[in-house]
mmCIF file of C-alpha atoms in Angstrom:
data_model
loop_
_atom_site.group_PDB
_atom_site.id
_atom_site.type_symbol
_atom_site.label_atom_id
_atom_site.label_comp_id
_atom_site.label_asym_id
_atom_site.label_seq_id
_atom_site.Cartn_x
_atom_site.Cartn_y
_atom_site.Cartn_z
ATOM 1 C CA UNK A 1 163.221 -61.556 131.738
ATOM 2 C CA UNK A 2 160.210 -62.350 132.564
ATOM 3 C CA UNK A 3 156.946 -60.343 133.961
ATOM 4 C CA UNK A 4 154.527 -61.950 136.861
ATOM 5 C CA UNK A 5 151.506 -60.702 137.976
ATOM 6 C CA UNK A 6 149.657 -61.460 141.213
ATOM 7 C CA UNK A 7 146.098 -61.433 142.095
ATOM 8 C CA UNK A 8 144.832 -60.462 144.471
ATOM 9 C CA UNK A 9 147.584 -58.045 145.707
ATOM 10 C CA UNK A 10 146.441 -58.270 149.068
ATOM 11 C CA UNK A 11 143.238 -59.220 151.129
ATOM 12 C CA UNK A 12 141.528 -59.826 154.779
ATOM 13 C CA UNK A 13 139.581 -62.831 155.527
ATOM 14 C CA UNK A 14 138.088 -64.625 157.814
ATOM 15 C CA UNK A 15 138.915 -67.542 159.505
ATOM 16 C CA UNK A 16 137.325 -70.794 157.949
ATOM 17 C CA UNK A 17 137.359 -69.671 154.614
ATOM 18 C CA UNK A 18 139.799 -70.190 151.703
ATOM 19 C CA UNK A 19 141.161 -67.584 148.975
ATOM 20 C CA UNK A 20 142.763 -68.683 145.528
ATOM 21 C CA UNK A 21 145.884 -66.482 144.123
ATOM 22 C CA UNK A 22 146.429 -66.451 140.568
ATOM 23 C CA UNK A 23 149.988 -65.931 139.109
ATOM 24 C CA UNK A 24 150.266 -64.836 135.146
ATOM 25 C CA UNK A 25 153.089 -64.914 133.484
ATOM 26 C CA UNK A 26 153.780 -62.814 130.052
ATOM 27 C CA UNK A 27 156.167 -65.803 128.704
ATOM 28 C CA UNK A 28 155.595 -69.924 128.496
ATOM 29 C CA UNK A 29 157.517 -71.026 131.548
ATOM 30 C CA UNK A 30 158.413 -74.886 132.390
ATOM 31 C CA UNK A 31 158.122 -74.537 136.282
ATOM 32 C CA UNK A 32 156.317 -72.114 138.390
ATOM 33 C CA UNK A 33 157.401 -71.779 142.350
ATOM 34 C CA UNK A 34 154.754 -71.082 145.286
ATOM 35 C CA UNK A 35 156.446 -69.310 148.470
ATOM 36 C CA UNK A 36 154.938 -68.673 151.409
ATOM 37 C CA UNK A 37 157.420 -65.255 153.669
ATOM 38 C CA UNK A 38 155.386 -64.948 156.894
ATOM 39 C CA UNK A 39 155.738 -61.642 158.876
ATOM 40 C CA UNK A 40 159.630 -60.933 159.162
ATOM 41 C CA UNK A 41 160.942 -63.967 157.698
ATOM 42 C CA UNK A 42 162.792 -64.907 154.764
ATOM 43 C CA UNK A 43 160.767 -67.273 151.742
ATOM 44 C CA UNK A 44 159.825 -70.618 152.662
ATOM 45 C CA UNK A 45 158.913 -72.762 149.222
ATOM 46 C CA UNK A 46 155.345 -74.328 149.263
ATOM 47 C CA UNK A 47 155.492 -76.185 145.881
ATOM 48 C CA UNK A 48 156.536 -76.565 142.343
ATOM 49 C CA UNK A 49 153.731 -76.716 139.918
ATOM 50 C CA UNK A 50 154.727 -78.083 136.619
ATOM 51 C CA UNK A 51 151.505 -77.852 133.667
ATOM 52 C CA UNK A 52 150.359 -80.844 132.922
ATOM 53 C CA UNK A 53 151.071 -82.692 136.396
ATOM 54 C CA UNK A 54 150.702 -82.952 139.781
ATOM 55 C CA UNK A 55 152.867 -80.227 142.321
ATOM 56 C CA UNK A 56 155.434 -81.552 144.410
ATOM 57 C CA UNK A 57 154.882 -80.129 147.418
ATOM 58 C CA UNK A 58 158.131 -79.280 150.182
ATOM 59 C CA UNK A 59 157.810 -80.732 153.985
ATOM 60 C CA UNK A 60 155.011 -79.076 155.944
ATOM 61 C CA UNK A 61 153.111 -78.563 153.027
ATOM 62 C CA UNK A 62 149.962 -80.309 152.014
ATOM 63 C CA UNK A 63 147.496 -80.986 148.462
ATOM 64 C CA UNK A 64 144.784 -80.485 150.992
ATOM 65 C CA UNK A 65 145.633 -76.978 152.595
ATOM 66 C CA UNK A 66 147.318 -75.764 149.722
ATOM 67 C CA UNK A 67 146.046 -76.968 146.312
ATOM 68 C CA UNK A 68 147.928 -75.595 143.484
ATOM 69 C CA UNK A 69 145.968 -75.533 139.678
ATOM 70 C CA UNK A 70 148.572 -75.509 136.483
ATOM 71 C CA UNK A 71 146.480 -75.318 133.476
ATOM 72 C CA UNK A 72 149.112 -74.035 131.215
ATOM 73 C CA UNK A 73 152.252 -72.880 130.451
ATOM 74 C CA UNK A 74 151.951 -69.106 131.409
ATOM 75 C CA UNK A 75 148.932 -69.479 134.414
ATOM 76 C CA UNK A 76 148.773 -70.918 137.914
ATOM 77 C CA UNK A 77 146.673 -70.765 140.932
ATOM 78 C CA UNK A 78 147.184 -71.366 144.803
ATOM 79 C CA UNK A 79 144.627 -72.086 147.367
ATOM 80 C CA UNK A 80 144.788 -71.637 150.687
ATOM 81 C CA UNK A 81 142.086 -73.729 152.362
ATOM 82 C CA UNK A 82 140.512 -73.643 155.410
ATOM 83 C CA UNK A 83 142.584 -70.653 156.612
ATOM 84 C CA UNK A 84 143.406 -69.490 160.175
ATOM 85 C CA UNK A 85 145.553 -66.544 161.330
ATOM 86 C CA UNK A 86 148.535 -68.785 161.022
ATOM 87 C CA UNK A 87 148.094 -68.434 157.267
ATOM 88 C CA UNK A 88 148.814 -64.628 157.429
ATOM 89 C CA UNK A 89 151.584 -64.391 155.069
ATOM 90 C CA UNK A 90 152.773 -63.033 151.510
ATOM 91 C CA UNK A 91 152.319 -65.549 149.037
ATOM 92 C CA UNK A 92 154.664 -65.138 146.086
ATOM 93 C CA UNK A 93 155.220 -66.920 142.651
ATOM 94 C CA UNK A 94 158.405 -67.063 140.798
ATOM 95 C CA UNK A 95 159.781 -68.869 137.629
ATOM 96 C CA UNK A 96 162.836 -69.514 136.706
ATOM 97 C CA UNK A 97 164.760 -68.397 133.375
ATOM 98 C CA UNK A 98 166.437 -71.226 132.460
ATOM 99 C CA UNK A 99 169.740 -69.655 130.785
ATOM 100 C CA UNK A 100 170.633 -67.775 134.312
ATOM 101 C CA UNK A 101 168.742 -69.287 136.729
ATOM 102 C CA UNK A 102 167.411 -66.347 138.292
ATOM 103 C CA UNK A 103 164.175 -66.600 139.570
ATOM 104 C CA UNK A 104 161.555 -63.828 138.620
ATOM 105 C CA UNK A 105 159.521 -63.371 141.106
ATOM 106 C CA UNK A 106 155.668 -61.577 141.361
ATOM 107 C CA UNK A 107 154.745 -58.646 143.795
ATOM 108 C CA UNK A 108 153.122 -60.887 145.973
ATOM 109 C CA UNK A 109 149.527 -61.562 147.459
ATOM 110 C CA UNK A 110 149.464 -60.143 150.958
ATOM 111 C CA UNK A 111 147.225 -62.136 152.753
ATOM 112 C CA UNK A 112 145.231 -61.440 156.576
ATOM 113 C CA UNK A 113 143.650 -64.097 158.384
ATOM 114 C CA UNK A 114 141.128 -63.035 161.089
ATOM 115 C CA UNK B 1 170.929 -80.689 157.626
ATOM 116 C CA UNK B 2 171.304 -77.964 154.987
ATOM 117 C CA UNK B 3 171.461 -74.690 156.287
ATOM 118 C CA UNK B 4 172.224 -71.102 155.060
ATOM 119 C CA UNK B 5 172.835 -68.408 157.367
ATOM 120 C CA UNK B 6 172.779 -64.669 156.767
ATOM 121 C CA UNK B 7 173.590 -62.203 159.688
ATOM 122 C CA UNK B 8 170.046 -61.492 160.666
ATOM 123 C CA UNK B 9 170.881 -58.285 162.606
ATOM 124 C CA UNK B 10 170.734 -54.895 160.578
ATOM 125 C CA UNK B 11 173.572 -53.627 159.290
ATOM 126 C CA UNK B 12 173.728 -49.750 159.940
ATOM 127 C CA UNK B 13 176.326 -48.186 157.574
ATOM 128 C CA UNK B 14 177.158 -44.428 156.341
ATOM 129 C CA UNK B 15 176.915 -43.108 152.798
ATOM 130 C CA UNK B 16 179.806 -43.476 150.677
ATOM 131 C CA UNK B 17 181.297 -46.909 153.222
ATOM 132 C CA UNK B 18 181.245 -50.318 151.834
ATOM 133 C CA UNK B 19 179.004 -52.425 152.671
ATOM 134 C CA UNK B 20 179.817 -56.021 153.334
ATOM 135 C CA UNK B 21 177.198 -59.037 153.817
ATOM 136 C CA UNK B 22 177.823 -62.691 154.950
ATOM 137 C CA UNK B 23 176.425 -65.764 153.576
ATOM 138 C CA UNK B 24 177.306 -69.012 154.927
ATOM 139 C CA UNK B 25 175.693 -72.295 154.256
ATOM 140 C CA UNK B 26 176.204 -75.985 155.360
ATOM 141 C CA UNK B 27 176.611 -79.545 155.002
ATOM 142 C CA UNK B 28 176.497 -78.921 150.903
ATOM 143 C CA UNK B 29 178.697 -77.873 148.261
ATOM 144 C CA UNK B 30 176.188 -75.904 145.787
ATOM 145 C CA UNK B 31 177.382 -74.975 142.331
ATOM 146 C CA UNK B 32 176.175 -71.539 142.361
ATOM 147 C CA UNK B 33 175.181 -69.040 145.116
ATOM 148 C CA UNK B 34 172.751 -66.194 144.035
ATOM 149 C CA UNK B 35 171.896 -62.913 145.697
ATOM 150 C CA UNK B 36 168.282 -61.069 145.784
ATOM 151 C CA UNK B 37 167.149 -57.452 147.024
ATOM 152 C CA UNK B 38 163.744 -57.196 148.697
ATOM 153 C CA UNK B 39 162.198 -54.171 149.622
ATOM 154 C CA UNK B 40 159.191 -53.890 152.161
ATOM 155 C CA UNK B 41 156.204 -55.190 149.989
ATOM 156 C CA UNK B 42 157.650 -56.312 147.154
ATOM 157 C CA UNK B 43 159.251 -59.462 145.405
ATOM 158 C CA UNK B 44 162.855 -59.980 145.720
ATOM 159 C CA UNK B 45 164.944 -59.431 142.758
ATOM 160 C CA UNK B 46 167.580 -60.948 140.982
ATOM 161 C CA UNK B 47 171.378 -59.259 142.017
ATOM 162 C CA UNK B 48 174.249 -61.674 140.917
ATOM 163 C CA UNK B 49 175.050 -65.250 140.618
ATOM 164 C CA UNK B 50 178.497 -66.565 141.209
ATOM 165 C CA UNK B 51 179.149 -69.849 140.039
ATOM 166 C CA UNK B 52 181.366 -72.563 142.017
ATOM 167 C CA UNK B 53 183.952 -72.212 139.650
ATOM 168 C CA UNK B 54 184.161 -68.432 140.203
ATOM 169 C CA UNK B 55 186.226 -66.736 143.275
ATOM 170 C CA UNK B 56 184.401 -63.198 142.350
ATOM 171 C CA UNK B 57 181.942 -61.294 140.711
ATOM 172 C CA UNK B 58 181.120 -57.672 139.781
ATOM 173 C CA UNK B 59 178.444 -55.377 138.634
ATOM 174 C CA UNK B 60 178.425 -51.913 138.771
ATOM 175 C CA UNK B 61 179.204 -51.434 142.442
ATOM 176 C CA UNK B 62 178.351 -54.724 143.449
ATOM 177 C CA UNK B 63 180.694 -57.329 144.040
ATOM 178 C CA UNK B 64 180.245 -61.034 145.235
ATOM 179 C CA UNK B 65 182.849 -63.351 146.291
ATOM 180 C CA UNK B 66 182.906 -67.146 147.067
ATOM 181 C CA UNK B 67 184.822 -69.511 148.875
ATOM 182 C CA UNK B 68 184.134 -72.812 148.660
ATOM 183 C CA UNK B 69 186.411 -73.824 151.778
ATOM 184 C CA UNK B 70 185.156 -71.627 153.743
ATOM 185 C CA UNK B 71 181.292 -72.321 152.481
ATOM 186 C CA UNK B 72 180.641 -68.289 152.630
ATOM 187 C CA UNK B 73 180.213 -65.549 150.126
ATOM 188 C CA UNK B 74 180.643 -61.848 150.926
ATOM 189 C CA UNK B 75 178.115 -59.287 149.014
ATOM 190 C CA UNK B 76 179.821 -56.000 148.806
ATOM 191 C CA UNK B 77 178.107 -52.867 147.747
ATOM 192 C CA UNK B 78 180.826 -49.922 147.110
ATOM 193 C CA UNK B 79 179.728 -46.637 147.870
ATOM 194 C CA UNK B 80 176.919 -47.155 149.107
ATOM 195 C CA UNK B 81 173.609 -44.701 148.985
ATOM 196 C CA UNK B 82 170.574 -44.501 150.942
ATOM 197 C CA UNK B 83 168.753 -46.255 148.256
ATOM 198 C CA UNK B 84 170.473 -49.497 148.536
ATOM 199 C CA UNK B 85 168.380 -49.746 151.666
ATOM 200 C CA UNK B 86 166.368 -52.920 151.663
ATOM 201 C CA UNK B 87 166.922 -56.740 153.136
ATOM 202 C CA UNK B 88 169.423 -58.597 151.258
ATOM 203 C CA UNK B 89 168.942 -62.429 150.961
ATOM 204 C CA UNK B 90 171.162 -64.916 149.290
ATOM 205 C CA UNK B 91 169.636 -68.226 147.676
ATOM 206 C CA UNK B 92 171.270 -71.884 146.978
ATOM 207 C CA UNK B 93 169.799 -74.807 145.299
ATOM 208 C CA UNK B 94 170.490 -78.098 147.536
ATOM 209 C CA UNK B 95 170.968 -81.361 145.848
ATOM 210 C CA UNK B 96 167.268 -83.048 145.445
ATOM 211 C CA UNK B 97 165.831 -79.647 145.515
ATOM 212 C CA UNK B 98 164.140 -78.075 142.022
ATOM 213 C CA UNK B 99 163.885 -74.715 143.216
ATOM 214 C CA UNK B 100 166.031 -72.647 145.298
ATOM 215 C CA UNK B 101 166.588 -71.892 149.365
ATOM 216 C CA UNK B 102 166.640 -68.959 151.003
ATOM 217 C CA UNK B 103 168.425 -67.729 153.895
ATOM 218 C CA UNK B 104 166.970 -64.965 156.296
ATOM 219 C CA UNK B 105 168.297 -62.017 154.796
ATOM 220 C CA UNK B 106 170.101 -58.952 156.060
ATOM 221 C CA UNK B 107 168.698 -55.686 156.124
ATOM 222 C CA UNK B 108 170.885 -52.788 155.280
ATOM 223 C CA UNK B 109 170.260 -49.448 156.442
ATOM 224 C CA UNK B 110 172.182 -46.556 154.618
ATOM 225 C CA UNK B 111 172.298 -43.309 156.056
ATOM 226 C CA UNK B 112 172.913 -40.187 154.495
#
């Protein structure tokens, strides 16, 4: 198994500006998963962030908006830029163990957009 | 396109019935299906995953069946209790796809 923590937990901000989540993870993990669950709805992936390259990002999601950091094996980051109340969402991070295939997912980052 | 589709009305059910949820997907023949609980403000967690090759699965009260004809699974949860409360969402990986899909979950309601 494997145990994720999110930061921050939750948070308001204001339109305009742009908030980074971390994810840590207590094992080394190949590929760490960014979904976005707005208000009501199920989990929509963002990106896949693999350490030591770029994240693929799904449809309808940008580098620009969203820039995701990968700087090692057990650490991640997710910015969301430029944010607008659109953006009001949970943000979670999940890996995968690779001998199920179960994801693991974090408690997520509830975020507000004024 | 690939779709999965979960009943996205709530499923109202007494203590001690069955409960039975219904997954069906599209256009794809995955070779596994997985199903997640979520409770309000948390991540979802890992249930079962039943494997292409598999017509049914069990743990502890849960049982998960799949039918590849049909492109549905069933998520059963015997006896059920007011704690198995929460929204219910199953999870595929399509073909081109690293990571898995969702569909929109079901939220039970058990009451006592």
């Amino acid at each position: 198994s494997a145990v994720i923590s999110q930061k921050p937990s939750r948070d308001i901000c204001q339109r305009g500006t742009s908030l980074t989540i971390q994810c840590q993870v207590d094992s080394q993990v190949t590929m760490m998963f960014w979904y976005r669950q707005q208000p009501g709805q199920s989990l929509t992936l963002i990106a896949t962030a693999n350490q030591g390259s770029e994240a693929t990002y799904e449809s309808g999601f940008v580098i620009d908006k969203f820039p995701i950091s990968r700087p090692n094996l057990t650490f991640s980051t997710l910015t969301v830029s430029n944010m607008s109340p659109e953006d009001s969402s949970i943000y979670l991070c999940s890996v995968e163990a690779l001998s199920t295939g179960e994801l693991f997912f974090g408690e997520g980052s509830r975020l507000t957009v004024l | 396109s690939q779709k999965i589709e979960q009943n996205s009305e709530a499923l109202n059910i007494q203590e001690g019935k069955t409960a039975t949820l219904t997954c069906n997907y599209t256009n794809y023949s995955p070779a596994y299906l997985q199903w997640y609980r979520q409770d309000p403000g948390r991540g979802p967690v890992f249930l079962l995953l039943i494997r292409e090759n598999e017509k049914e699965k069990r743990k502890e009260r849960l049982k998960v069946t799949f039918d590849t004809t049909l492109k549905q699974s069933l998520f059963h949860i015997t006896a059920s209790q007011p704690a198995d409360s929460a929204t219910y969402l199953c999870a595929l990986e399509f073909p081109g796809r690293r990571a898995l899909t969702f569909g929109s979950g079901t939220r039970l309601q058990v009451q006592p």
